[in-house]
Coordinates of C-alpha atoms in Angstrom, one line a residue:
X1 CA -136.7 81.3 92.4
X2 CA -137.0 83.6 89.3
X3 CA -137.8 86.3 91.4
X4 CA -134.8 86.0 93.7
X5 CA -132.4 85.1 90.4
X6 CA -134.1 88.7 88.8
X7 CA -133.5 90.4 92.6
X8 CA -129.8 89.2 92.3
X9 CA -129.4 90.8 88.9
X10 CA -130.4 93.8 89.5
X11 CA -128.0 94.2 92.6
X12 CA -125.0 93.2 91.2
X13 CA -126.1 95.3 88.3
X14 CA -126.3 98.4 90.4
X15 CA -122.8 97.7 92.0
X16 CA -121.7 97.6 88.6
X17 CA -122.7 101.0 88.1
X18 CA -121.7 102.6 91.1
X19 CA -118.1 101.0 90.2
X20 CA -118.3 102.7 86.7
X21 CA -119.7 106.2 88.3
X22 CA -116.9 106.4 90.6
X23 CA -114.5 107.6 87.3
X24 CA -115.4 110.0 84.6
X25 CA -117.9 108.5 81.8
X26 CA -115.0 108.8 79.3
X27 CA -112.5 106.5 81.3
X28 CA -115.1 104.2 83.1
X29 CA -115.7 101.4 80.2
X30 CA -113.7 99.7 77.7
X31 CA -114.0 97.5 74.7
X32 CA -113.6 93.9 74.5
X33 CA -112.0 94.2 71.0
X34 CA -108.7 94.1 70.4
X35 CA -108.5 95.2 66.8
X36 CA -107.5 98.8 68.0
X37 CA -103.7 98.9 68.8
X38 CA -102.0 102.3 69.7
X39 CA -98.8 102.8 68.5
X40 CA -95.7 104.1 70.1
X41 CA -92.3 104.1 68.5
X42 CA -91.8 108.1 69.0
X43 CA -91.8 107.2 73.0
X44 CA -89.8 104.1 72.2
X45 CA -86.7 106.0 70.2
X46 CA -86.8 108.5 72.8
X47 CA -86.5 106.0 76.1
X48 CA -84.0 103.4 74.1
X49 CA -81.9 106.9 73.4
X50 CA -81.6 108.0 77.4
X51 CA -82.6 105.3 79.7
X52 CA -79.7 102.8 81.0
X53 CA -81.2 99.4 81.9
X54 CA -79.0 98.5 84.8
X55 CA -80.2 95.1 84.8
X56 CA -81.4 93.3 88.2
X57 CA -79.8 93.9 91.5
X58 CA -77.6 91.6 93.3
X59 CA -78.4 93.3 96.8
X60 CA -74.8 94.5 97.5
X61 CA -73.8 97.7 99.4
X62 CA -72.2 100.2 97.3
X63 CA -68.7 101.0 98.6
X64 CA -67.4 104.7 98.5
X65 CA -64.5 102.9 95.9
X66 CA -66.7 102.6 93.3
X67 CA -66.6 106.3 92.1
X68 CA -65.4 106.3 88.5
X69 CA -66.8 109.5 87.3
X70 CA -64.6 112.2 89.4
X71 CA -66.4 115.8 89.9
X72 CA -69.4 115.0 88.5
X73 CA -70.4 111.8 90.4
X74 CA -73.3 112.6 92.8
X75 CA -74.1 109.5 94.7
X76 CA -77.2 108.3 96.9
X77 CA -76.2 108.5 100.5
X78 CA -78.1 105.0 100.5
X79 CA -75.7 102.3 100.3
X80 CA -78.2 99.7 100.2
X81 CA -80.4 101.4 97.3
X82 CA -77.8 103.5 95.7
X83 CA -76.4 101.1 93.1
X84 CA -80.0 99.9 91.8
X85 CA -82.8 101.2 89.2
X86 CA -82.4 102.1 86.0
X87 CA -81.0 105.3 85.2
X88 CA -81.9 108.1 82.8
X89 CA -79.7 110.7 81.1
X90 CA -81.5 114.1 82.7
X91 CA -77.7 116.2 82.7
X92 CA -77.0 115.5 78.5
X93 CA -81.2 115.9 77.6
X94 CA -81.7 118.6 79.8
X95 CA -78.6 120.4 77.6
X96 CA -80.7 119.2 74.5
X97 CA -83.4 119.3 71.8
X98 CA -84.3 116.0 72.6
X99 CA -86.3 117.2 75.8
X100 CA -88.6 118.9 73.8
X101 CA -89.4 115.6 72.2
X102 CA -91.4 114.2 75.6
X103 CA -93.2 117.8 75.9
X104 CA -94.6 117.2 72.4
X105 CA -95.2 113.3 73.1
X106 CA -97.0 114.1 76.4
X107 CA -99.1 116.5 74.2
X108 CA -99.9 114.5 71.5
X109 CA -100.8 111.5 74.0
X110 CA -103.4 113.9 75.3
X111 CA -105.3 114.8 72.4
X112 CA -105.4 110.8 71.3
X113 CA -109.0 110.5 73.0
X114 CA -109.9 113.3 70.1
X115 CA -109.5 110.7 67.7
X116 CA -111.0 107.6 69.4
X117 CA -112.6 107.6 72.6
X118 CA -110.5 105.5 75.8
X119 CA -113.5 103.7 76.4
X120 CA -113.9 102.5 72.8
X121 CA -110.2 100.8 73.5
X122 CA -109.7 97.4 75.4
X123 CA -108.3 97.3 79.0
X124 CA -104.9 96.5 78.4
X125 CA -104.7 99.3 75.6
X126 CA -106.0 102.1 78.0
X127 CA -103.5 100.7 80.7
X128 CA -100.3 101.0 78.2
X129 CA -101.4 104.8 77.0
X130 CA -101.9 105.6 81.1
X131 CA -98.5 104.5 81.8
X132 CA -97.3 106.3 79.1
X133 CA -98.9 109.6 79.3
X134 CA -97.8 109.4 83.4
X135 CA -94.5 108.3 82.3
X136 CA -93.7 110.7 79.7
X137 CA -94.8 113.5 81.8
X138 CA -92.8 112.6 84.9
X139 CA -89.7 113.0 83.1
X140 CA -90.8 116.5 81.1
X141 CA -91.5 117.5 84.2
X142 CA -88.1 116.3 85.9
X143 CA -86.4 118.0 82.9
X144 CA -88.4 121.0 83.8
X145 CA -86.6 121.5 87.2
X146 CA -83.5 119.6 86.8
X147 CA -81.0 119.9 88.1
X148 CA -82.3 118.4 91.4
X149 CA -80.8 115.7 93.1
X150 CA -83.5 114.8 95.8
X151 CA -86.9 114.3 94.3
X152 CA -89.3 113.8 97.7
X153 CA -89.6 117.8 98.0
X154 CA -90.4 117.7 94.2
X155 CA -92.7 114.8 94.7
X156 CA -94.4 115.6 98.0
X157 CA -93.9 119.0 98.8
X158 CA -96.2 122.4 98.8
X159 CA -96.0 122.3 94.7
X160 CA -96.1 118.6 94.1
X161 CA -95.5 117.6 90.2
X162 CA -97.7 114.8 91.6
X163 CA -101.1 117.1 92.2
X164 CA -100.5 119.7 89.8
X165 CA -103.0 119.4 87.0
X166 CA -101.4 120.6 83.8
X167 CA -102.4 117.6 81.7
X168 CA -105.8 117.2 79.6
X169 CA -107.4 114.4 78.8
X170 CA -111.1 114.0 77.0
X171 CA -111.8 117.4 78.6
X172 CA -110.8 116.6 82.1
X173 CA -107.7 118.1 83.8
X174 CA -105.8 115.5 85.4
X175 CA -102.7 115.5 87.5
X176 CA -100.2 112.4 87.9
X177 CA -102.2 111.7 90.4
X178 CA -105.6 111.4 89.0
X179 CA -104.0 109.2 86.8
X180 CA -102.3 106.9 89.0
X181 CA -106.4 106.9 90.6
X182 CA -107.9 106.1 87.3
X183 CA -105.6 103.3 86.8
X184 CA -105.8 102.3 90.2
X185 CA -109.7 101.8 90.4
X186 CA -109.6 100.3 86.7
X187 CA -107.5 97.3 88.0
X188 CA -108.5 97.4 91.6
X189 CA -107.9 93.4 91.0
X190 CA -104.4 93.7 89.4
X191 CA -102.1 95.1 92.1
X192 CA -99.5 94.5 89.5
X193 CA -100.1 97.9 87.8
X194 CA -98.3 99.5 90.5
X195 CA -94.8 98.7 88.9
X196 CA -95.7 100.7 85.8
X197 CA -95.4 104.5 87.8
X198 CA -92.0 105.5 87.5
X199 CA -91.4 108.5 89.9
X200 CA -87.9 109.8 89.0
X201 CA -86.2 108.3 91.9
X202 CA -84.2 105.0 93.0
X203 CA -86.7 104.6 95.1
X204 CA -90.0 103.7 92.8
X205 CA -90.5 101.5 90.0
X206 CA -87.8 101.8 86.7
X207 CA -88.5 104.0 83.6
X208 CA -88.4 101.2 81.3
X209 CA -86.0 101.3 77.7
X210 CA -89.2 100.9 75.7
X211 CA -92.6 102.3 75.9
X212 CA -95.7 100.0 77.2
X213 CA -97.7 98.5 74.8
X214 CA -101.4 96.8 74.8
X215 CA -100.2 93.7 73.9
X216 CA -97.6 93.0 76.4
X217 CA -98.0 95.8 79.1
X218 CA -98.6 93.1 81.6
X219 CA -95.9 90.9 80.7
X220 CA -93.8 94.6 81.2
X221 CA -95.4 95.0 84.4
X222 CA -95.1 91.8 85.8
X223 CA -91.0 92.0 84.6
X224 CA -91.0 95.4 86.9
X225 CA -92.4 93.7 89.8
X226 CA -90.2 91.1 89.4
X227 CA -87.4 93.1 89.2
X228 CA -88.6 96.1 92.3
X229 CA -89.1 93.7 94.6
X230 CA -85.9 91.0 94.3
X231 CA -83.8 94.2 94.7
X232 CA -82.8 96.2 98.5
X233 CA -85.0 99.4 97.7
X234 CA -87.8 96.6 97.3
X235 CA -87.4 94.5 100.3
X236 CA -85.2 93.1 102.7
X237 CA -85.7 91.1 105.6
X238 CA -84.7 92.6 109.4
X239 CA -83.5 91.9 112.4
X240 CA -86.0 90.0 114.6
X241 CA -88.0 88.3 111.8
X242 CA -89.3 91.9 110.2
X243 CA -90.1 92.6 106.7
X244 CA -88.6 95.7 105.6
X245 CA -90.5 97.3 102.3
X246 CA -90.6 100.0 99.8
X247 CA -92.4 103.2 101.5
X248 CA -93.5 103.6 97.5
X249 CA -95.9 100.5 98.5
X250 CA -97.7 103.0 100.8
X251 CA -99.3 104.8 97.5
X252 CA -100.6 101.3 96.6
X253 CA -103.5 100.5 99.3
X254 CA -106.4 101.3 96.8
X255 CA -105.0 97.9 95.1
X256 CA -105.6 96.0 98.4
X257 CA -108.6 95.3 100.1
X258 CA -106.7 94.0 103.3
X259 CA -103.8 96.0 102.8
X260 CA -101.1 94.6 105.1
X261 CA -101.9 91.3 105.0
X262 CA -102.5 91.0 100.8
X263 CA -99.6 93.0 100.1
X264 CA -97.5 90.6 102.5
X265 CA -98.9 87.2 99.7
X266 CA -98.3 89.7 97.0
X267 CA -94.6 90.0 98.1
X268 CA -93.9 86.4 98.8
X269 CA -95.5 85.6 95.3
X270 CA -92.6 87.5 93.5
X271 CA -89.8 87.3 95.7
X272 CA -86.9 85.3 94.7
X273 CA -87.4 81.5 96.1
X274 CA -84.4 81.6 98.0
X275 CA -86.5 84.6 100.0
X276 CA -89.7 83.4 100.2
X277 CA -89.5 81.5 103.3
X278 CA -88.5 83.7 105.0
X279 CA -90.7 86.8 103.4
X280 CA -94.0 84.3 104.4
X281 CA -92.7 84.0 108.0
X282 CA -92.1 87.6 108.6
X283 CA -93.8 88.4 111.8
X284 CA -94.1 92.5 110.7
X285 CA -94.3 94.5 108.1
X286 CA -92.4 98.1 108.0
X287 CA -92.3 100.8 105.6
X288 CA -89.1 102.0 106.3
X289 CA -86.7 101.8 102.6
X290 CA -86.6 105.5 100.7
X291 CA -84.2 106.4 98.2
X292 CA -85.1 109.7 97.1
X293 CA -81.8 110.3 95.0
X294 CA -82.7 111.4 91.1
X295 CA -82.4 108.2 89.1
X296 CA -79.5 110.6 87.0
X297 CA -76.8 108.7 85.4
X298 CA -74.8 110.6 87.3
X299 CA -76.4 110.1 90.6
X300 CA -74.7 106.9 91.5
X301 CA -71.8 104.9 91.9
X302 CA -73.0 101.8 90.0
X303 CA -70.0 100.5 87.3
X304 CA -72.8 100.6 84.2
X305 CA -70.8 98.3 81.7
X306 CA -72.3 96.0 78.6
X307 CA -72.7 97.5 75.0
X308 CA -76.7 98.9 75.8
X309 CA -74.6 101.5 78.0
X310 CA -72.2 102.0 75.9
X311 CA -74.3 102.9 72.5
X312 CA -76.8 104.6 74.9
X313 CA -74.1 107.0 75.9
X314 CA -72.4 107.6 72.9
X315 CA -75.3 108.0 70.2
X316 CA -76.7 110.9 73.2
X317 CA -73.7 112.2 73.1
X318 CA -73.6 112.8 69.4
X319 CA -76.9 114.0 69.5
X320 CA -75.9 116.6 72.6
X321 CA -73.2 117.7 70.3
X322 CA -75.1 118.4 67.0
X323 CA -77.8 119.9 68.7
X324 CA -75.9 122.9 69.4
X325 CA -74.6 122.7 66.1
X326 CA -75.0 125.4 63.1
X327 CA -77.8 124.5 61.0
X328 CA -77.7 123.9 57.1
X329 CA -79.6 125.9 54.7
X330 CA -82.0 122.6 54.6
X331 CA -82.7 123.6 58.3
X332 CA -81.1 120.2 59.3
X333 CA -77.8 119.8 61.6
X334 CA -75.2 117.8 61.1
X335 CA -73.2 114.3 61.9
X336 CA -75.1 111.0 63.5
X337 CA -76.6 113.0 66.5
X338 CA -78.3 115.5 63.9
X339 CA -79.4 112.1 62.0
X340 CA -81.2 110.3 65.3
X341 CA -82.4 113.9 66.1
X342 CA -84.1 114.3 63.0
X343 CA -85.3 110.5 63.2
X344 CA -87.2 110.8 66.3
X345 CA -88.4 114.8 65.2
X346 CA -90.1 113.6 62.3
X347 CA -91.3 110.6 64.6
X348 CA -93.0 112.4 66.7
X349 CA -94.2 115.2 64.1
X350 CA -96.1 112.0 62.3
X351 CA -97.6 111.0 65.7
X352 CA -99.5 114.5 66.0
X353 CA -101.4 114.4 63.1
X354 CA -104.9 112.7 63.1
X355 CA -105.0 108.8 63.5
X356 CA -100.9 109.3 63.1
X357 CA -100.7 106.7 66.6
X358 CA -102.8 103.5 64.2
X359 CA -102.1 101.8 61.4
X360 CA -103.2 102.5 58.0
X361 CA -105.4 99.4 58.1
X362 CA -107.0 101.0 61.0
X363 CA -107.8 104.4 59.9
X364 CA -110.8 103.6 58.2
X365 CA -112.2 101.8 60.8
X366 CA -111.6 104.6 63.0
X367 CA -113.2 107.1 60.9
X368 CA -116.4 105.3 60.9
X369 CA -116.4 105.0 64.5
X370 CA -115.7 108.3 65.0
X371 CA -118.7 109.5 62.3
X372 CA -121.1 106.7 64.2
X373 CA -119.9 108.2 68.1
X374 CA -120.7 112.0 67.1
X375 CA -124.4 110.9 65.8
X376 CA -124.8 108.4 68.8
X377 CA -125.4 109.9 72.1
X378 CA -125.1 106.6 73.6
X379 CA -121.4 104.6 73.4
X380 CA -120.7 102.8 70.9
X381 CA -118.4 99.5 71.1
X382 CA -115.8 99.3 68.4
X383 CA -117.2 95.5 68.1
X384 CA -120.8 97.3 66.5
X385 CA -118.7 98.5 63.4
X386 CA -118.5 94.5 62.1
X387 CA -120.3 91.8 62.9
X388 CA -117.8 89.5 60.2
X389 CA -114.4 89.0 62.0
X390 CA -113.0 88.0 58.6
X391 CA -113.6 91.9 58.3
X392 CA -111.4 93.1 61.2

């Protein structure tokens, strides 16, 4: 019996470790400490500045009536898609300084691991800095070619965004997709993280207004879902009992072991009741919904109303302005755009310096870990630094 109980160790040990060897060393473990938080406000001014939250769809077709913008609407040619997703302010950023501002967070996000090592964080901590490295870059990288109206080209084509590796993390260059793969075989369990990838089109997940964080990035995630699949670019159910879904779900099979089949539960488990009934009894599945249409403010014909839109618009605005504005001899502009500018500048200016993403009840902490890793060969566990919680 102890033999067979020893035998059965040691297997499941070894899975374990061919699990962990299939990702880098530096992204492959974690930390069950929670002590270690990562902050984020510089990402969080920047996305409640320019995204619009368009709140949940109601599944209608758009109508060609609803244009209220005159030359400059450029709408979906989707009519079941192209009033959804949130939408994000690519024509006034491109124009501005604020752009600059996800170039120098996507950077700074990279050299985080410098200052503590991923797989000294906990799980859902090294899920909320994926999502926001992959975000971040998305849109720099939209900014970089904008204007462009259909993404799938930009996506998919001969010079994909998605497989170019310009980032760098712990040493490793990584594309968007390497990271949507290192995320993907982290929480091979959690098909959930799939709503966290925002693309740039009407057709994937939203951008959210905020940046994700460790302590709620699944509660985020699971309001994305929510939200992805209740709305037409999601789901909708066919003619002759068929379940039409998002061809984005196609880019989610490592999350499924029986792909088709699990992905069909996962759908009914978040579609609206009123839906699910129907969803369950769906006799096929077909990737068929694509909305490829920039998710610009300016690409669609949705009525955007509500005071979010409205301060959104106006305090981007302001900052468009100033930002072509003379400077003073201080080297600051001038007026309430010059004021957020300066705000989120010196936001993200504090975030590139060392430990500048922790608290300041956290630095110390960090400093002996990073002392202890560099004469350690082995990993150490943030949890080794104190045994006395009182301590943490």
């Amino acid at each position: 019996m102890y033999k067979w109980i020893l035998l059965t160790c040691l297997v499941l040990s070894n899975l374990a470790t061919a699990k962990d060897e299939s990702l880098a060393k530096e992204f492959s473990d974690f930390s069950i400490n929670n002590d270690i938080t990562i902050s984020y406000d510089d990402l969080d001014q920047l996305l409640k500045l320019t995204v619009v939250d368009t709140g949940r769809s109601d599944r209608k077709k758009a109508s060609k009536s609803q244009a209220l913008i005159g030359t400059k609407m450029r709408s979906s040619k989707k009519k079941n898609t192209k009033n959804e997703a949130n939408r994000f302010f690519f024509e006034e950023v491109s124009k501005s300084e604020i752009s600059e501002g996800f170039n120098k967070i996507r950077v700074s996000l990279e050299s985080l691991p410098n200052e503590i090592a991923l797989n000294n964080l906990s799980l859902n901590e090294q899920l909320a800095y994926w999502l926001n490295l992959y975000n971040t870059a998305v849109v720099e990288q939209l900014l970089k070619h904008y204007p462009v109206r259909d993404t799938e080209k930009l996506l998919f084509g001969k010079n994909s965004i998605l497989e170019e590796k310009f980032l760098s993390v712990s040493g490793h260059a990584l594309s968007l997709n390497d990271i949507q793969k290192i995320v993907f075989k982290k929480f091979t369990n959690k098909p959930i993280v799939m709503y966290g990838f925002y693309q740039g089109n009407i057709g994937s997940p939203n951008l959210r207004a905020e940046a994700y964080y460790g302590n709620k990035v699944f509660h985020q995630l699971e309001d994305n879902g929510d939200e992805f699949v209740n709305s037409n670019r999601g789901l909708y159910l066919g003619k002759k009992n068929k379940l039409y879904v998002s061809k984005y779900f196609e880019q989610t099979k490592p999350l499924f072991e029986n792909f088709e089949t699990d992905l069909h539960y996962h759908l009914e488990k978040y579609v609206d009741t009123g839906m699910r009934y129907d969803v369950k009894n769906a006799k096929s599945i077909r990737f068929k919904i694509e909305d490829w249409s920039i998710t610009d403010i300016f690409g669609t014909e949705r009525v955007i109303g509500g005071s979010s839109a409205t301060n959104n618009a106006a305090m981007l605005n302001a900052v468009v302005s100033n930002s072509t504005y003379p400077k003073g001899a201080d080297g600051s502009g001038s007026g309430v755009g010059a004021v957020n500018l300066n705000f989120i500048s010196d936001s993200i200016t504090n975030k590139t310096m060392d430990f500048g993403r922790f608290s300041a009840d956290q630095i110390e902490k960090l400093k002996a870990l990073k002392l202890k890793t560099e004469s350690n060969s082995g990993t150490v566990n943030i949890k080794d630094l104190s045994t006395d919680k009182s301590e943490n």
